[in-house]
Amino acid sequence: MSKDLVKSAFLLSCFYQVEAGRRLVLAEAPQLAEFIKGVVIPYVDSRCSAIVDFRCYFSLLGLGEGFTPSGDDFLSGFLATLNTYSRFSVTLPVEEILGRTSWASGMLLYYFHRGFYGEGLSRLLKSLAGEGSLFDALLYMVRLGHTSGIDTSLGVVIAAAMLVEERERDHTLVEVISRINPSLVESG
């Protein structure tokens, strides 16, 4: 699984490079760097209290353009993976979500965090458990929306790498993050 996640991160980085000239690219956003350094890395280092504090997710809510902003899409994938495969469950309060992003995106987040996923996210989550090909599910996801599928997949891949790293202690997370944005590893 570790090697597949690293390959998936490389694939996502290629898709982000294609999008770079057109709009905000989540992989380069300082808010994502703050989230990784303030929530993801401490979780792996066994300082996991930040992961369950819903306020830690606020900087990504509403970040970006479109029907569902990139930050919301990332959180959808990240929290769906976390809530499906970790010992923690994180639910963002609906009033906080709706106060920070569009109504449509807020409602998608609301339902995603309660286990109601679209086909693409459901396939991607199942592939992490060995049900189907991770790469086929990833390629299906990246075609959704303008960047929604890419951003949601990024959330899934980072959360999955975080959980693998917690269990295996094999540097999966650093490898995944360095494929997405090397500066996140170099400066942290």
mmCIF file with all atom_site columns, N, CA and C in Angstrom, residues 15-75:
data_model
loop_
_atom_site.group_PDB
_atom_site.id
_atom_site.type_symbol
_atom_site.label_atom_id
_atom_site.label_alt_id
_atom_site.label_comp_id
_atom_site.label_asym_id
_atom_site.label_entity_id
_atom_site.label_seq_id
_atom_site.pdbx_PDB_ins_code
_atom_site.Cartn_x
_atom_site.Cartn_y
_atom_site.Cartn_z
_atom_site.occupancy
_atom_site.B_iso_or_equiv
_atom_site.pdbx_formal_charge
_atom_site.auth_seq_id
_atom_site.auth_comp_id
_atom_site.auth_asym_id
_atom_site.auth_atom_id
_atom_site.pdbx_PDB_model_num
ATOM 1   N N  . PHE A 1 15 ? -1.114  16.006 -12.300 1.00 0.00 ? 15 PHE A N  1
ATOM 2   C CA . PHE A 1 15 ? -2.378  16.686 -12.589 1.00 0.00 ? 15 PHE A CA 1
ATOM 3   C C  . PHE A 1 15 ? -2.354  18.120 -12.083 1.00 0.00 ? 15 PHE A C  1
ATOM 4   N N  . TYR A 1 16 ? -1.748  18.350 -10.925 1.00 0.00 ? 16 TYR A N  1
ATOM 5   C CA . TYR A 1 16 ? -1.644  19.711 -10.398 1.00 0.00 ? 16 TYR A CA 1
ATOM 6   C C  . TYR A 1 16 ? -0.786  20.582 -11.300 1.00 0.00 ? 16 TYR A C  1
ATOM 7   N N  . GLN A 1 17 ? 0.262   20.030 -11.884 1.00 0.00 ? 17 GLN A N  1
ATOM 8   C CA . GLN A 1 17 ? 1.109   20.812 -12.785 1.00 0.00 ? 17 GLN A CA 1
ATOM 9   C C  . GLN A 1 17 ? 0.330   21.256 -14.008 1.00 0.00 ? 17 GLN A C  1
ATOM 10  N N  . VAL A 1 18 ? -0.569  20.429 -14.488 1.00 0.00 ? 18 VAL A N  1
ATOM 11  C CA . VAL A 1 18 ? -1.415  20.790 -15.625 1.00 0.00 ? 18 VAL A CA 1
ATOM 12  C C  . VAL A 1 18 ? -2.331  21.947 -15.252 1.00 0.00 ? 18 VAL A C  1
ATOM 13  N N  . GLU A 1 19 ? -2.846  21.949 -14.029 1.00 0.00 ? 19 GLU A N  1
ATOM 14  C CA . GLU A 1 19 ? -3.784  22.974 -13.579 1.00 0.00 ? 19 GLU A CA 1
ATOM 15  C C  . GLU A 1 19 ? -3.112  24.269 -13.143 1.00 0.00 ? 19 GLU A C  1
ATOM 16  N N  . ALA A 1 20 ? -1.817  24.241 -12.897 1.00 0.00 ? 20 ALA A N  1
ATOM 17  C CA . ALA A 1 20 ? -1.127  25.360 -12.243 1.00 0.00 ? 20 ALA A CA 1
ATOM 18  C C  . ALA A 1 20 ? -1.360  26.709 -12.905 1.00 0.00 ? 20 ALA A C  1
ATOM 19  N N  . GLY A 1 21 ? -1.420  26.765 -14.200 1.00 0.00 ? 21 GLY A N  1
ATOM 20  C CA . GLY A 1 21 ? -1.566  28.046 -14.871 1.00 0.00 ? 21 GLY A CA 1
ATOM 21  C C  . GLY A 1 21 ? -2.968  28.604 -14.860 1.00 0.00 ? 21 GLY A C  1
ATOM 22  N N  . ARG A 1 22 ? -3.951  27.842 -14.431 1.00 0.00 ? 22 ARG A N  1
ATOM 23  C CA . ARG A 1 22 ? -5.340  28.260 -14.571 1.00 0.00 ? 22 ARG A CA 1
ATOM 24  C C  . ARG A 1 22 ? -5.997  28.805 -13.324 1.00 0.00 ? 22 ARG A C  1
ATOM 25  N N  . ARG A 1 23 ? -5.609  28.374 -12.155 1.00 0.00 ? 23 ARG A N  1
ATOM 26  C CA . ARG A 1 23 ? -6.280  28.812 -10.927 1.00 0.00 ? 23 ARG A CA 1
ATOM 27  C C  . ARG A 1 23 ? -5.467  28.420 -9.701  1.00 0.00 ? 23 ARG A C  1
ATOM 28  N N  . LEU A 1 24 ? -5.970  28.779 -8.533  1.00 0.00 ? 24 LEU A N  1
ATOM 29  C CA . LEU A 1 24 ? -5.296  28.407 -7.294  1.00 0.00 ? 24 LEU A CA 1
ATOM 30  C C  . LEU A 1 24 ? -5.062  26.905 -7.278  1.00 0.00 ? 24 LEU A C  1
ATOM 31  N N  . VAL A 1 25 ? -3.865  26.534 -6.981  1.00 0.00 ? 25 VAL A N  1
ATOM 32  C CA . VAL A 1 25 ? -3.532  25.122 -6.898  1.00 0.00 ? 25 VAL A CA 1
ATOM 33  C C  . VAL A 1 25 ? -3.323  24.786 -5.424  1.00 0.00 ? 25 VAL A C  1
ATOM 34  N N  . LEU A 1 26 ? -4.159  23.927 -4.923  1.00 0.00 ? 26 LEU A N  1
ATOM 35  C CA . LEU A 1 26 ? -4.164  23.604 -3.497  1.00 0.00 ? 26 LEU A CA 1
ATOM 36  C C  . LEU A 1 26 ? -2.805  23.145 -2.993  1.00 0.00 ? 26 LEU A C  1
ATOM 37  N N  . ALA A 1 27 ? -2.080  22.387 -3.794  1.00 0.00 ? 27 ALA A N  1
ATOM 38  C CA . ALA A 1 27 ? -0.786  21.861 -3.350  1.00 0.00 ? 27 ALA A CA 1
ATOM 39  C C  . ALA A 1 27 ? 0.202   22.966 -3.005  1.00 0.00 ? 27 ALA A C  1
ATOM 40  N N  . GLU A 1 28 ? 0.001   24.158 -3.542  1.00 0.00 ? 28 GLU A N  1
ATOM 41  C CA . GLU A 1 28 ? 0.899   25.287 -3.278  1.00 0.00 ? 28 GLU A CA 1
ATOM 42  C C  . GLU A 1 28 ? 0.342   26.248 -2.230  1.00 0.00 ? 28 GLU A C  1
ATOM 43  N N  . ALA A 1 29 ? -0.851  26.020 -1.748  1.00 0.00 ? 29 ALA A N  1
ATOM 44  C CA . ALA A 1 29 ? -1.504  26.952 -0.823  1.00 0.00 ? 29 ALA A CA 1
ATOM 45  C C  . ALA A 1 29 ? -0.840  26.919 0.554   1.00 0.00 ? 29 ALA A C  1
ATOM 46  N N  . PRO A 1 30 ? -0.536  28.087 1.127   1.00 0.00 ? 30 PRO A N  1
ATOM 47  C CA . PRO A 1 30 ? 0.064   28.111 2.464   1.00 0.00 ? 30 PRO A CA 1
ATOM 48  C C  . PRO A 1 30 ? -0.842  27.487 3.530   1.00 0.00 ? 30 PRO A C  1
ATOM 49  N N  . GLN A 1 31 ? -2.150  27.549 3.322   1.00 0.00 ? 31 GLN A N  1
ATOM 50  C CA . GLN A 1 31 ? -3.075  26.952 4.291   1.00 0.00 ? 31 GLN A CA 1
ATOM 51  C C  . GLN A 1 31 ? -2.905  25.435 4.353   1.00 0.00 ? 31 GLN A C  1
ATOM 52  N N  . LEU A 1 32 ? -2.609  24.814 3.194   1.00 0.00 ? 32 LEU A N  1
ATOM 53  C CA . LEU A 1 32 ? -2.376  23.369 3.199   1.00 0.00 ? 32 LEU A CA 1
ATOM 54  C C  . LEU A 1 32 ? -1.079  23.060 3.943   1.00 0.00 ? 32 LEU A C  1
ATOM 55  N N  . ALA A 1 33 ? -0.057  23.871 3.718   1.00 0.00 ? 33 ALA A N  1
ATOM 56  C CA . ALA A 1 33 ? 1.213   23.675 4.429   1.00 0.00 ? 33 ALA A CA 1
ATOM 57  C C  . ALA A 1 33 ? 1.001   23.776 5.937   1.00 0.00 ? 33 ALA A C  1
ATOM 58  N N  . GLU A 1 34 ? 0.236   24.770 6.366   1.00 0.00 ? 34 GLU A N  1
ATOM 59  C CA . GLU A 1 34 ? -0.054  24.931 7.794   1.00 0.00 ? 34 GLU A CA 1
ATOM 60  C C  . GLU A 1 34 ? -0.811  23.725 8.340   1.00 0.00 ? 34 GLU A C  1
ATOM 61  N N  . PHE A 1 35 ? -1.760  23.224 7.563   1.00 0.00 ? 35 PHE A N  1
ATOM 62  C CA . PHE A 1 35 ? -2.549  22.071 7.984   1.00 0.00 ? 35 PHE A CA 1
ATOM 63  C C  . PHE A 1 35 ? -1.656  20.835 8.136   1.00 0.00 ? 35 PHE A C  1
ATOM 64  N N  . ILE A 1 36 ? -0.793  20.613 7.163   1.00 0.00 ? 36 ILE A N  1
ATOM 65  C CA . ILE A 1 36 ? 0.094   19.449 7.217   1.00 0.00 ? 36 ILE A CA 1
ATOM 66  C C  . ILE A 1 36 ? 1.040   19.551 8.407   1.00 0.00 ? 36 ILE A C  1
ATOM 67  N N  . LYS A 1 37 ? 1.598   20.742 8.610   1.00 0.00 ? 37 LYS A N  1
ATOM 68  C CA . LYS A 1 37 ? 2.559   20.920 9.706   1.00 0.00 ? 37 LYS A CA 1
ATOM 69  C C  . LYS A 1 37 ? 1.884   20.990 11.076  1.00 0.00 ? 37 LYS A C  1
ATOM 70  N N  . GLY A 1 38 ? 0.639   21.450 11.123  1.00 0.00 ? 38 GLY A N  1
ATOM 71  C CA . GLY A 1 38 ? -0.032  21.615 12.405  1.00 0.00 ? 38 GLY A CA 1
ATOM 72  C C  . GLY A 1 38 ? -0.947  20.476 12.810  1.00 0.00 ? 38 GLY A C  1
ATOM 73  N N  . VAL A 1 39 ? -1.365  19.658 11.847  1.00 0.00 ? 39 VAL A N  1
ATOM 74  C CA . VAL A 1 39 ? -2.313  18.580 12.147  1.00 0.00 ? 39 VAL A CA 1
ATOM 75  C C  . VAL A 1 39 ? -1.764  17.213 11.739  1.00 0.00 ? 39 VAL A C  1
ATOM 76  N N  . VAL A 1 40 ? -1.353  17.075 10.482  1.00 0.00 ? 40 VAL A N  1
ATOM 77  C CA . VAL A 1 40 ? -0.958  15.770 9.946   1.00 0.00 ? 40 VAL A CA 1
ATOM 78  C C  . VAL A 1 40 ? 0.329   15.256 10.588  1.00 0.00 ? 40 VAL A C  1
ATOM 79  N N  . ILE A 1 41 ? 1.382   16.067 10.574  1.00 0.00 ? 41 ILE A N  1
ATOM 80  C CA . ILE A 1 41 ? 2.670   15.635 11.141  1.00 0.00 ? 41 ILE A CA 1
ATOM 81  C C  . ILE A 1 41 ? 2.557   15.360 12.646  1.00 0.00 ? 41 ILE A C  1
ATOM 82  N N  . PRO A 1 42 ? 1.930   16.245 13.429  1.00 0.00 ? 42 PRO A N  1
ATOM 83  C CA . PRO A 1 42 ? 1.779   15.933 14.860  1.00 0.00 ? 42 PRO A CA 1
ATOM 84  C C  . PRO A 1 42 ? 1.010   14.629 15.114  1.00 0.00 ? 42 PRO A C  1
ATOM 85  N N  . TYR A 1 43 ? 0.034   14.317 14.268  1.00 0.00 ? 43 TYR A N  1
ATOM 86  C CA . TYR A 1 43 ? -0.706  13.063 14.425  1.00 0.00 ? 43 TYR A CA 1
ATOM 87  C C  . TYR A 1 43 ? 0.248   11.876 14.315  1.00 0.00 ? 43 TYR A C  1
ATOM 88  N N  . VAL A 1 44 ? 1.075   11.901 13.294  1.00 0.00 ? 44 VAL A N  1
ATOM 89  C CA . VAL A 1 44 ? 2.011   10.801 13.076  1.00 0.00 ? 44 VAL A CA 1
ATOM 90  C C  . VAL A 1 44 ? 3.040   10.727 14.202  1.00 0.00 ? 44 VAL A C  1
ATOM 91  N N  . ASP A 1 45 ? 3.393   11.876 14.747  1.00 0.00 ? 45 ASP A N  1
ATOM 92  C CA . ASP A 1 45 ? 4.355   11.918 15.856  1.00 0.00 ? 45 ASP A CA 1
ATOM 93  C C  . ASP A 1 45 ? 3.698   11.604 17.200  1.00 0.00 ? 45 ASP A C  1
ATOM 94  N N  . SER A 1 46 ? 2.501   11.053 17.182  1.00 0.00 ? 46 SER A N  1
ATOM 95  C CA . SER A 1 46 ? 1.743   10.653 18.373  1.00 0.00 ? 46 SER A CA 1
ATOM 96  C C  . SER A 1 46 ? 1.313   11.821 19.248  1.00 0.00 ? 46 SER A C  1
ATOM 97  N N  . ARG A 1 47 ? 1.213   12.977 18.650  1.00 0.00 ? 47 ARG A N  1
ATOM 98  C CA . ARG A 1 47 ? 0.639   14.135 19.337  1.00 0.00 ? 47 ARG A CA 1
ATOM 99  C C  . ARG A 1 47 ? -0.683  14.419 18.624  1.00 0.00 ? 47 ARG A C  1
ATOM 100 N N  . CYS A 1 48 ? -1.628  13.530 18.766  1.00 0.00 ? 48 CYS A N  1
ATOM 101 C CA . CYS A 1 48 ? -2.788  13.492 17.884  1.00 0.00 ? 48 CYS A CA 1
ATOM 102 C C  . CYS A 1 48 ? -3.979  14.339 18.304  1.00 0.00 ? 48 CYS A C  1
ATOM 103 N N  . SER A 1 49 ? -3.860  15.150 19.307  1.00 0.00 ? 49 SER A N  1
ATOM 104 C CA . SER A 1 49 ? -5.034  15.899 19.754  1.00 0.00 ? 49 SER A CA 1
ATOM 105 C C  . SER A 1 49 ? -5.553  16.872 18.696  1.00 0.00 ? 49 SER A C  1
ATOM 106 N N  . ALA A 1 50 ? -4.680  17.412 17.869  1.00 0.00 ? 50 ALA A N  1
ATOM 107 C CA . ALA A 1 50 ? -5.115  18.369 16.847  1.00 0.00 ? 50 ALA A CA 1
ATOM 108 C C  . ALA A 1 50 ? -6.050  17.733 15.825  1.00 0.00 ? 50 ALA A C  1
ATOM 109 N N  . ILE A 1 51 ? -5.881  16.471 15.571  1.00 0.00 ? 51 ILE A N  1
ATOM 110 C CA . ILE A 1 51 ? -6.662  15.808 14.525  1.00 0.00 ? 51 ILE A CA 1
ATOM 111 C C  . ILE A 1 51 ? -8.157  15.801 14.844  1.00 0.00 ? 51 ILE A C  1
ATOM 112 N N  . VAL A 1 52 ? -8.519  15.796 16.110  1.00 0.00 ? 52 VAL A N  1
ATOM 113 C CA . VAL A 1 52 ? -9.932  15.755 16.480  1.00 0.00 ? 52 VAL A CA 1
ATOM 114 C C  . VAL A 1 52 ? -10.510 17.130 16.803  1.00 0.00 ? 52 VAL A C  1
ATOM 115 N N  . ASP A 1 53 ? -9.692  18.157 16.772  1.00 0.00 ? 53 ASP A N  1
ATOM 116 C CA . ASP A 1 53 ? -10.154 19.520 17.033  1.00 0.00 ? 53 ASP A CA 1
ATOM 117 C C  . ASP A 1 53 ? -10.658 20.124 15.725  1.00 0.00 ? 53 ASP A C  1
ATOM 118 N N  . PHE A 1 54 ? -11.969 20.224 15.579  1.00 0.00 ? 54 PHE A N  1
ATOM 119 C CA . PHE A 1 54 ? -12.541 20.668 14.306  1.00 0.00 ? 54 PHE A CA 1
ATOM 120 C C  . PHE A 1 54 ? -12.078 22.063 13.904  1.00 0.00 ? 54 PHE A C  1
ATOM 121 N N  . ARG A 1 55 ? -11.618 22.871 14.843  1.00 0.00 ? 55 ARG A N  1
ATOM 122 C CA . ARG A 1 55 ? -11.143 24.225 14.506  1.00 0.00 ? 55 ARG A CA 1
ATOM 123 C C  . ARG A 1 55 ? -9.889  24.189 13.641  1.00 0.00 ? 55 ARG A C  1
ATOM 124 N N  . CYS A 1 56 ? -9.132  23.096 13.711  1.00 0.00 ? 56 CYS A N  1
ATOM 125 C CA . CYS A 1 56 ? -7.911  22.965 12.909  1.00 0.00 ? 56 CYS A CA 1
ATOM 126 C C  . CYS A 1 56 ? -8.205  22.891 11.415  1.00 0.00 ? 56 CYS A C  1
ATOM 127 N N  . TYR A 1 57 ? -9.432  22.624 11.066  1.00 0.00 ? 57 TYR A N  1
ATOM 128 C CA . TYR A 1 57 ? -9.808  22.459 9.661   1.00 0.00 ? 57 TYR A CA 1
ATOM 129 C C  . TYR A 1 57 ? -10.333 23.753 9.036   1.00 0.00 ? 57 TYR A C  1
ATOM 130 N N  . PHE A 1 58 ? -10.556 24.773 9.848   1.00 0.00 ? 58 PHE A N  1
ATOM 131 C CA . PHE A 1 58 ? -11.201 25.999 9.368   1.00 0.00 ? 58 PHE A CA 1
ATOM 132 C C  . PHE A 1 58 ? -10.416 26.725 8.289   1.00 0.00 ? 58 PHE A C  1
ATOM 133 N N  . SER A 1 59 ? -9.089  26.701 8.345   1.00 0.00 ? 59 SER A N  1
ATOM 134 C CA . SER A 1 59 ? -8.305  27.458 7.364   1.00 0.00 ? 59 SER A CA 1
ATOM 135 C C  . SER A 1 59 ? -8.492  26.930 5.947   1.00 0.00 ? 59 SER A C  1
ATOM 136 N N  . LEU A 1 60 ? -8.922  25.685 5.813   1.00 0.00 ? 60 LEU A N  1
ATOM 137 C CA . LEU A 1 60 ? -9.129  25.112 4.481   1.00 0.00 ? 60 LEU A CA 1
ATOM 138 C C  . LEU A 1 60 ? -10.565 25.281 3.979   1.00 0.00 ? 60 LEU A C  1
ATOM 139 N N  . LEU A 1 61 ? -11.504 25.515 4.879   1.00 0.00 ? 61 LEU A N  1
ATOM 140 C CA . LEU A 1 61 ? -12.905 25.678 4.466   1.00 0.00 ? 61 LEU A CA 1
ATOM 141 C C  . LEU A 1 61 ? -13.068 26.916 3.587   1.00 0.00 ? 61 LEU A C  1
ATOM 142 N N  . GLY A 1 62 ? -13.666 26.727 2.424   1.00 0.00 ? 62 GLY A N  1
ATOM 143 C CA . GLY A 1 62 ? -13.920 27.841 1.517   1.00 0.00 ? 62 GLY A CA 1
ATOM 144 C C  . GLY A 1 62 ? -12.706 28.289 0.725   1.00 0.00 ? 62 GLY A C  1
ATOM 145 N N  . LEU A 1 63 ? -11.567 27.622 0.875   1.00 0.00 ? 63 LEU A N  1
ATOM 146 C CA . LEU A 1 63 ? -10.344 28.014 0.180   1.00 0.00 ? 63 LEU A CA 1
ATOM 147 C C  . LEU A 1 63 ? -10.421 27.635 -1.296  1.00 0.00 ? 63 LEU A C  1
ATOM 148 N N  . GLY A 1 64 ? -10.352 28.617 -2.158  1.00 0.00 ? 64 GLY A N  1
ATOM 149 C CA . GLY A 1 64 ? -10.358 28.368 -3.595  1.00 0.00 ? 64 GLY A CA 1
ATOM 150 C C  . GLY A 1 64 ? -11.636 28.838 -4.245  1.00 0.00 ? 64 GLY A C  1
ATOM 151 N N  . GLU A 1 65 ? -11.729 28.542 -5.527  1.00 0.00 ? 65 GLU A N  1
ATOM 152 C CA . GLU A 1 65 ? -12.855 28.999 -6.334  1.00 0.00 ? 65 GLU A CA 1
ATOM 153 C C  . GLU A 1 65 ? -13.816 27.847 -6.613  1.00 0.00 ? 65 GLU A C  1
ATOM 154 N N  . GLY A 1 66 ? -14.922 28.201 -7.225  1.00 0.00 ? 66 GLY A N  1
ATOM 155 C CA . GLY A 1 66 ? -15.800 27.197 -7.789  1.00 0.00 ? 66 GLY A CA 1
ATOM 156 C C  . GLY A 1 66 ? -16.961 26.772 -6.915  1.00 0.00 ? 66 GLY A C  1
ATOM 157 N N  . PHE A 1 67 ? -17.740 25.864 -7.480  1.00 0.00 ? 67 PHE A N  1
ATOM 158 C CA . PHE A 1 67 ? -18.931 25.320 -6.837  1.00 0.00 ? 67 PHE A CA 1
ATOM 159 C C  . PHE A 1 67 ? -18.570 24.667 -5.509  1.00 0.00 ? 67 PHE A C  1
ATOM 160 N N  . THR A 1 68 ? -17.499 23.887 -5.521  1.00 0.00 ? 68 THR A N  1
ATOM 161 C CA . THR A 1 68 ? -16.941 23.328 -4.291  1.00 0.00 ? 68 THR A CA 1
ATOM 162 C C  . THR A 1 68 ? -15.472 23.741 -4.254  1.00 0.00 ? 68 THR A C  1
ATOM 163 N N  . PRO A 1 69 ? -15.104 24.686 -3.401  1.00 0.00 ? 69 PRO A N  1
ATOM 164 C CA . PRO A 1 69 ? -13.722 25.157 -3.342  1.00 0.00 ? 69 PRO A CA 1
ATOM 165 C C  . PRO A 1 69 ? -12.725 24.027 -3.051  1.00 0.00 ? 69 PRO A C  1
ATOM 166 N N  . SER A 1 70 ? -11.499 24.213 -3.511  1.00 0.00 ? 70 SER A N  1
ATOM 167 C CA . SER A 1 70 ? -10.451 23.197 -3.376  1.00 0.00 ? 70 SER A CA 1
ATOM 168 C C  . SER A 1 70 ? -10.242 22.735 -1.942  1.00 0.00 ? 70 SER A C  1
ATOM 169 N N  . GLY A 1 71 ? -10.223 23.668 -1.008  1.00 0.00 ? 71 GLY A N  1
ATOM 170 C CA . GLY A 1 71 ? -10.024 23.290 0.395   1.00 0.00 ? 71 GLY A CA 1
ATOM 171 C C  . GLY A 1 71 ? -11.128 22.382 0.907   1.00 0.00 ? 71 GLY A C  1
ATOM 172 N N  . ASP A 1 72 ? -12.357 22.658 0.481   1.00 0.00 ? 72 ASP A N  1
ATOM 173 C CA . ASP A 1 72 ? -13.490 21.820 0.886   1.00 0.00 ? 72 ASP A CA 1
ATOM 174 C C  . ASP A 1 72 ? -13.359 20.418 0.294   1.00 0.00 ? 72 ASP A C  1
ATOM 175 N N  . ASP A 1 73 ? -12.943 20.363 -0.973  1.00 0.00 ? 73 ASP A N  1
ATOM 176 C CA . ASP A 1 73 ? -12.766 19.059 -1.617  1.00 0.00 ? 73 ASP A CA 1
ATOM 177 C C  . ASP A 1 73 ? -11.684 18.250 -0.907  1.00 0.00 ? 73 ASP A C  1
ATOM 178 N N  . PHE A 1 74 ? -10.571 18.911 -0.585  1.00 0.00 ? 74 PHE A N  1
ATOM 179 C CA . PHE A 1 74 ? -9.501  18.244 0.150   1.00 0.00 ? 74 PHE A CA 1
ATOM 180 C C  . PHE A 1 74 ? -10.035 17.687 1.470   1.00 0.00 ? 74 PHE A C  1
ATOM 181 N N  . LEU A 1 75 ? -10.750 18.528 2.210   1.00 0.00 ? 75 LEU A N  1
ATOM 182 C CA . LEU A 1 75 ? -11.296 18.091 3.503   1.00 0.00 ? 75 LEU A CA 1
ATOM 183 C C  . LEU A 1 75 ? -12.274 16.934 3.341   1.00 0.00 ? 75 LEU A C  1
#
